[in-house]
Short mmCIF file of C-alpha atoms in Angstrom, two decimals:
data_model
loop_
_atom_site.label_atom_id
_atom_site.label_comp_id
_atom_site.label_asym_id
_atom_site.label_seq_id
_atom_site.Cartn_x
_atom_site.Cartn_y
_atom_site.Cartn_z
CA UNK C 24 -85.91 -71.44 30.33
CA UNK C 25 -82.47 -72.53 29.10
CA UNK C 26 -84.12 -73.91 25.98
CA UNK C 27 -85.76 -70.51 25.26
CA UNK C 28 -82.43 -68.71 25.71
CA UNK C 29 -80.70 -71.17 23.36
CA UNK C 30 -83.45 -70.69 20.76
CA UNK C 31 -83.15 -66.87 21.00
CA UNK C 32 -79.38 -67.09 20.58
CA UNK C 33 -79.82 -69.40 17.60
CA UNK C 34 -82.14 -66.88 15.89
CA UNK C 35 -79.63 -64.04 16.54
CA UNK C 36 -76.84 -66.00 14.86
CA UNK C 37 -75.77 -64.69 11.45
CA UNK C 38 -74.04 -67.11 9.10
CA UNK C 39 -70.39 -66.20 8.57
CA UNK C 40 -71.01 -65.16 4.96
CA UNK C 41 -73.51 -62.50 6.16
CA UNK C 42 -71.22 -60.87 8.73
CA UNK C 43 -69.75 -57.53 7.70
CA UNK C 44 -66.02 -57.29 7.03
CA UNK C 45 -63.95 -55.58 9.76
CA UNK C 46 -63.24 -51.87 9.34
CA UNK C 47 -59.59 -52.64 8.46
CA UNK C 48 -60.40 -55.44 6.03
CA UNK C 49 -58.68 -55.24 2.66
CA UNK C 50 -60.90 -57.92 1.11
CA UNK C 51 -58.01 -58.64 -1.24
CA UNK C 52 -58.00 -62.39 -0.77
CA UNK C 53 -60.14 -64.05 1.87
CA UNK C 54 -58.37 -67.20 3.03
CA UNK C 55 -60.92 -68.42 5.57
CA UNK C 56 -63.84 -67.10 7.64
CA UNK C 57 -64.65 -69.19 10.69
CA UNK C 58 -68.11 -69.52 12.25
CA UNK C 59 -66.86 -67.68 15.37
CA UNK C 60 -66.32 -64.54 13.23
CA UNK C 61 -62.55 -64.76 12.67
CA UNK C 62 -61.61 -63.52 9.19
CA UNK C 63 -58.15 -64.45 7.84
CA UNK C 64 -56.90 -62.60 4.77
CA UNK C 65 -53.64 -62.39 2.85
CA UNK C 66 -52.12 -60.48 -0.02
CA UNK C 67 -48.80 -59.91 -1.73
CA UNK C 68 -47.23 -56.49 -1.17
CA UNK C 69 -46.01 -54.46 -4.14
CA UNK C 70 -44.58 -50.99 -3.74
CA UNK C 71 -44.40 -48.32 -6.45
CA UNK C 72 -40.64 -47.81 -5.85
CA UNK C 73 -39.88 -51.21 -7.40
CA UNK C 74 -37.51 -52.18 -4.57
CA UNK C 75 -39.84 -54.09 -2.29
CA UNK C 76 -41.84 -57.30 -2.40
CA UNK C 77 -43.38 -59.42 0.33
CA UNK C 78 -46.69 -60.37 1.85
CA UNK C 79 -49.19 -59.26 4.46
CA UNK C 80 -51.48 -61.54 6.45
CA UNK C 81 -54.40 -60.03 8.39
CA UNK C 82 -56.83 -61.67 10.83
CA UNK C 83 -59.71 -59.92 12.56
CA UNK C 84 -63.08 -60.30 14.21
CA UNK C 85 -65.93 -58.36 15.76
CA UNK C 86 -66.54 -59.26 19.44
CA UNK C 87 -70.00 -60.79 19.99
CA UNK C 88 -71.67 -58.03 22.05
CA UNK C 89 -70.40 -55.29 19.69
CA UNK C 90 -71.51 -54.56 16.14
CA UNK C 91 -69.14 -51.65 15.55
CA UNK C 92 -65.84 -52.59 17.24
CA UNK C 93 -63.33 -54.61 15.23
CA UNK C 94 -60.11 -56.16 16.56
CA UNK C 95 -57.32 -57.78 14.60
CA UNK C 96 -53.68 -58.48 14.00
CA UNK C 97 -51.40 -58.22 10.99
CA UNK C 98 -48.13 -59.97 10.12
CA UNK C 99 -45.93 -58.68 7.32
CA UNK C 100 -42.72 -59.71 5.60
CA UNK C 101 -40.93 -57.35 3.22
CA UNK C 102 -37.73 -57.78 1.27
CA UNK C 103 -36.16 -54.77 -0.44
CA UNK C 104 -33.24 -55.04 -2.88
CA UNK C 105 -30.84 -52.30 -3.98
CA UNK C 106 -32.47 -49.49 -1.98
CA UNK C 107 -30.54 -46.19 -2.24
CA UNK C 108 -29.98 -44.48 1.11
CA UNK C 109 -27.97 -41.60 2.48
CA UNK C 110 -27.84 -42.89 6.08
CA UNK C 111 -24.11 -43.17 6.90
CA UNK C 112 -23.13 -41.87 3.44
CA UNK C 113 -24.58 -42.58 0.00
CA UNK C 114 -24.85 -46.30 -0.65
CA UNK C 115 -27.22 -49.05 -1.75
CA UNK C 116 -28.53 -51.70 0.65
CA UNK C 117 -30.72 -54.80 0.83
CA UNK C 118 -33.26 -54.75 3.67
CA UNK C 119 -35.38 -57.57 5.08
CA UNK C 120 -38.09 -56.90 7.67
CA UNK C 121 -40.64 -59.01 9.52
CA UNK C 122 -43.22 -57.35 11.73
CA UNK C 123 -46.60 -57.44 13.33
CA UNK C 124 -49.27 -55.00 14.42
CA UNK C 125 -52.39 -55.00 16.55
CA UNK C 126 -55.37 -53.33 14.89
CA UNK C 127 -58.49 -51.77 16.37
CA UNK C 128 -61.30 -50.23 14.36
CA UNK C 129 -64.72 -48.66 14.72
CA UNK C 130 -67.43 -49.18 12.14
CA UNK C 131 -70.49 -46.93 11.88
CA UNK C 132 -72.74 -48.13 9.11
CA UNK C 133 -70.74 -48.22 5.89
CA UNK C 134 -67.86 -46.11 7.25
CA UNK C 135 -64.98 -47.49 9.32
CA UNK C 136 -61.86 -46.00 10.95
CA UNK C 137 -58.95 -48.01 12.33
CA UNK C 138 -55.51 -47.64 13.82
CA UNK C 139 -52.60 -50.02 14.13
CA UNK C 140 -49.41 -50.22 16.14
CA UNK C 141 -46.64 -52.78 16.32
CA UNK C 142 -42.97 -53.55 15.73
CA UNK C 143 -40.76 -54.81 12.92
CA UNK C 144 -37.49 -56.71 13.20
CA UNK C 145 -35.17 -55.73 10.34
CA UNK C 146 -31.70 -56.35 8.99
CA UNK C 147 -29.78 -54.60 6.22
CA UNK C 148 -26.78 -55.61 4.13
CA UNK C 149 -24.78 -53.01 2.17
CA UNK C 150 -24.49 -53.62 -1.56
CA UNK C 151 -22.34 -50.60 -2.44
CA UNK C 152 -20.79 -47.67 -0.60
CA UNK C 153 -18.37 -47.17 2.22
CA UNK C 154 -16.73 -50.25 3.71
CA UNK C 155 -17.51 -48.73 7.14
CA UNK C 156 -21.17 -49.59 6.64
CA UNK C 157 -21.66 -53.13 7.88
CA UNK C 158 -24.62 -55.40 8.22
CA UNK C 159 -26.98 -53.93 10.79
CA UNK C 160 -30.25 -54.95 12.37
CA UNK C 161 -32.75 -53.78 14.94
CA UNK C 162 -36.36 -53.20 15.91
CA UNK C 163 -38.54 -50.36 14.66
CA UNK C 164 -42.00 -49.17 15.66
CA UNK C 165 -44.87 -49.44 13.16
CA UNK C 166 -47.86 -47.13 13.34
CA UNK C 167 -50.69 -46.36 11.02
CA UNK C 168 -54.32 -45.47 10.53
CA UNK C 169 -56.92 -45.79 7.86
CA UNK C 170 -60.50 -45.37 6.75
CA UNK C 171 -62.84 -47.59 4.76
CA UNK C 172 -66.10 -46.88 2.95
CA UNK C 173 -68.50 -49.66 1.90
CA UNK C 174 -70.72 -48.39 -0.93
CA UNK C 175 -74.33 -49.50 -1.36
CA UNK C 176 -73.54 -51.26 -4.64
CA UNK C 177 -70.84 -53.47 -3.05
CA UNK C 178 -67.50 -51.80 -3.79
CA UNK C 179 -65.15 -50.79 -0.98
CA UNK C 180 -62.89 -47.73 -0.89
CA UNK C 181 -59.95 -47.68 1.51
CA UNK C 182 -57.27 -45.13 2.43
CA UNK C 183 -54.36 -46.11 4.71
CA UNK C 184 -51.16 -44.55 6.02
CA UNK C 185 -48.40 -46.70 7.54
CA UNK C 186 -45.06 -45.52 8.93
CA UNK C 187 -42.04 -47.45 10.17
CA UNK C 188 -39.97 -45.34 12.55
CA UNK C 189 -36.38 -45.88 11.36
CA UNK C 190 -34.32 -43.97 8.75
CA UNK C 191 -33.14 -47.16 6.98
CA UNK C 192 -36.77 -48.22 6.51
CA UNK C 193 -38.16 -44.94 5.14
CA UNK C 194 -38.82 -46.60 1.79
CA UNK C 195 -41.41 -48.82 3.51
CA UNK C 196 -43.57 -45.86 4.66
CA UNK C 197 -46.72 -45.98 2.57
CA UNK C 198 -49.91 -44.10 1.85
CA UNK C 199 -52.27 -46.31 -0.12
CA UNK C 200 -55.65 -45.73 -1.66
CA UNK C 201 -57.55 -48.65 -3.09
CA UNK C 202 -60.90 -49.70 -4.45
CA UNK C 203 -62.05 -53.29 -3.94
CA UNK C 204 -64.79 -55.04 -5.88
CA UNK C 205 -65.64 -58.25 -4.00
CA UNK C 206 -67.20 -61.04 -6.01
#
């Protein structure tokens, strides 16, 4: 009887290359996909404002009994130079932030929705402005949501909104739309 159960489980197993990507997957650069379903991805971050650079590392999986629930985590590092701000008077600052988020998503066929929440540790150094502005640091809440569409011919469309809840980090709030062509 145990042998039959093991054989049935073996026939239900999908090779890792045939498993669908999580609903929050960017498919930008797959680093590794383990046989247990864990998908680790990474990508450099570029913002249109020209102030910020960094990276984002995402890992996620679909729990075994569920085909539509995706769980994951994201780590991000961002460094911004010469960001103009009016917090505490007009001045320019350098900001460094490191944060993480937990991600949960639902996938129904080719469509997926996800949300994320977490925190970022940040520090800022004034470049110009009032001498009263000193180096500051703190924690800020991260929240976001997104949607993904997997087309029949293989491309992926994704729309995401991410907000960091602190006035000195407003330049890191992003709405992104992307199209991915995996190959």
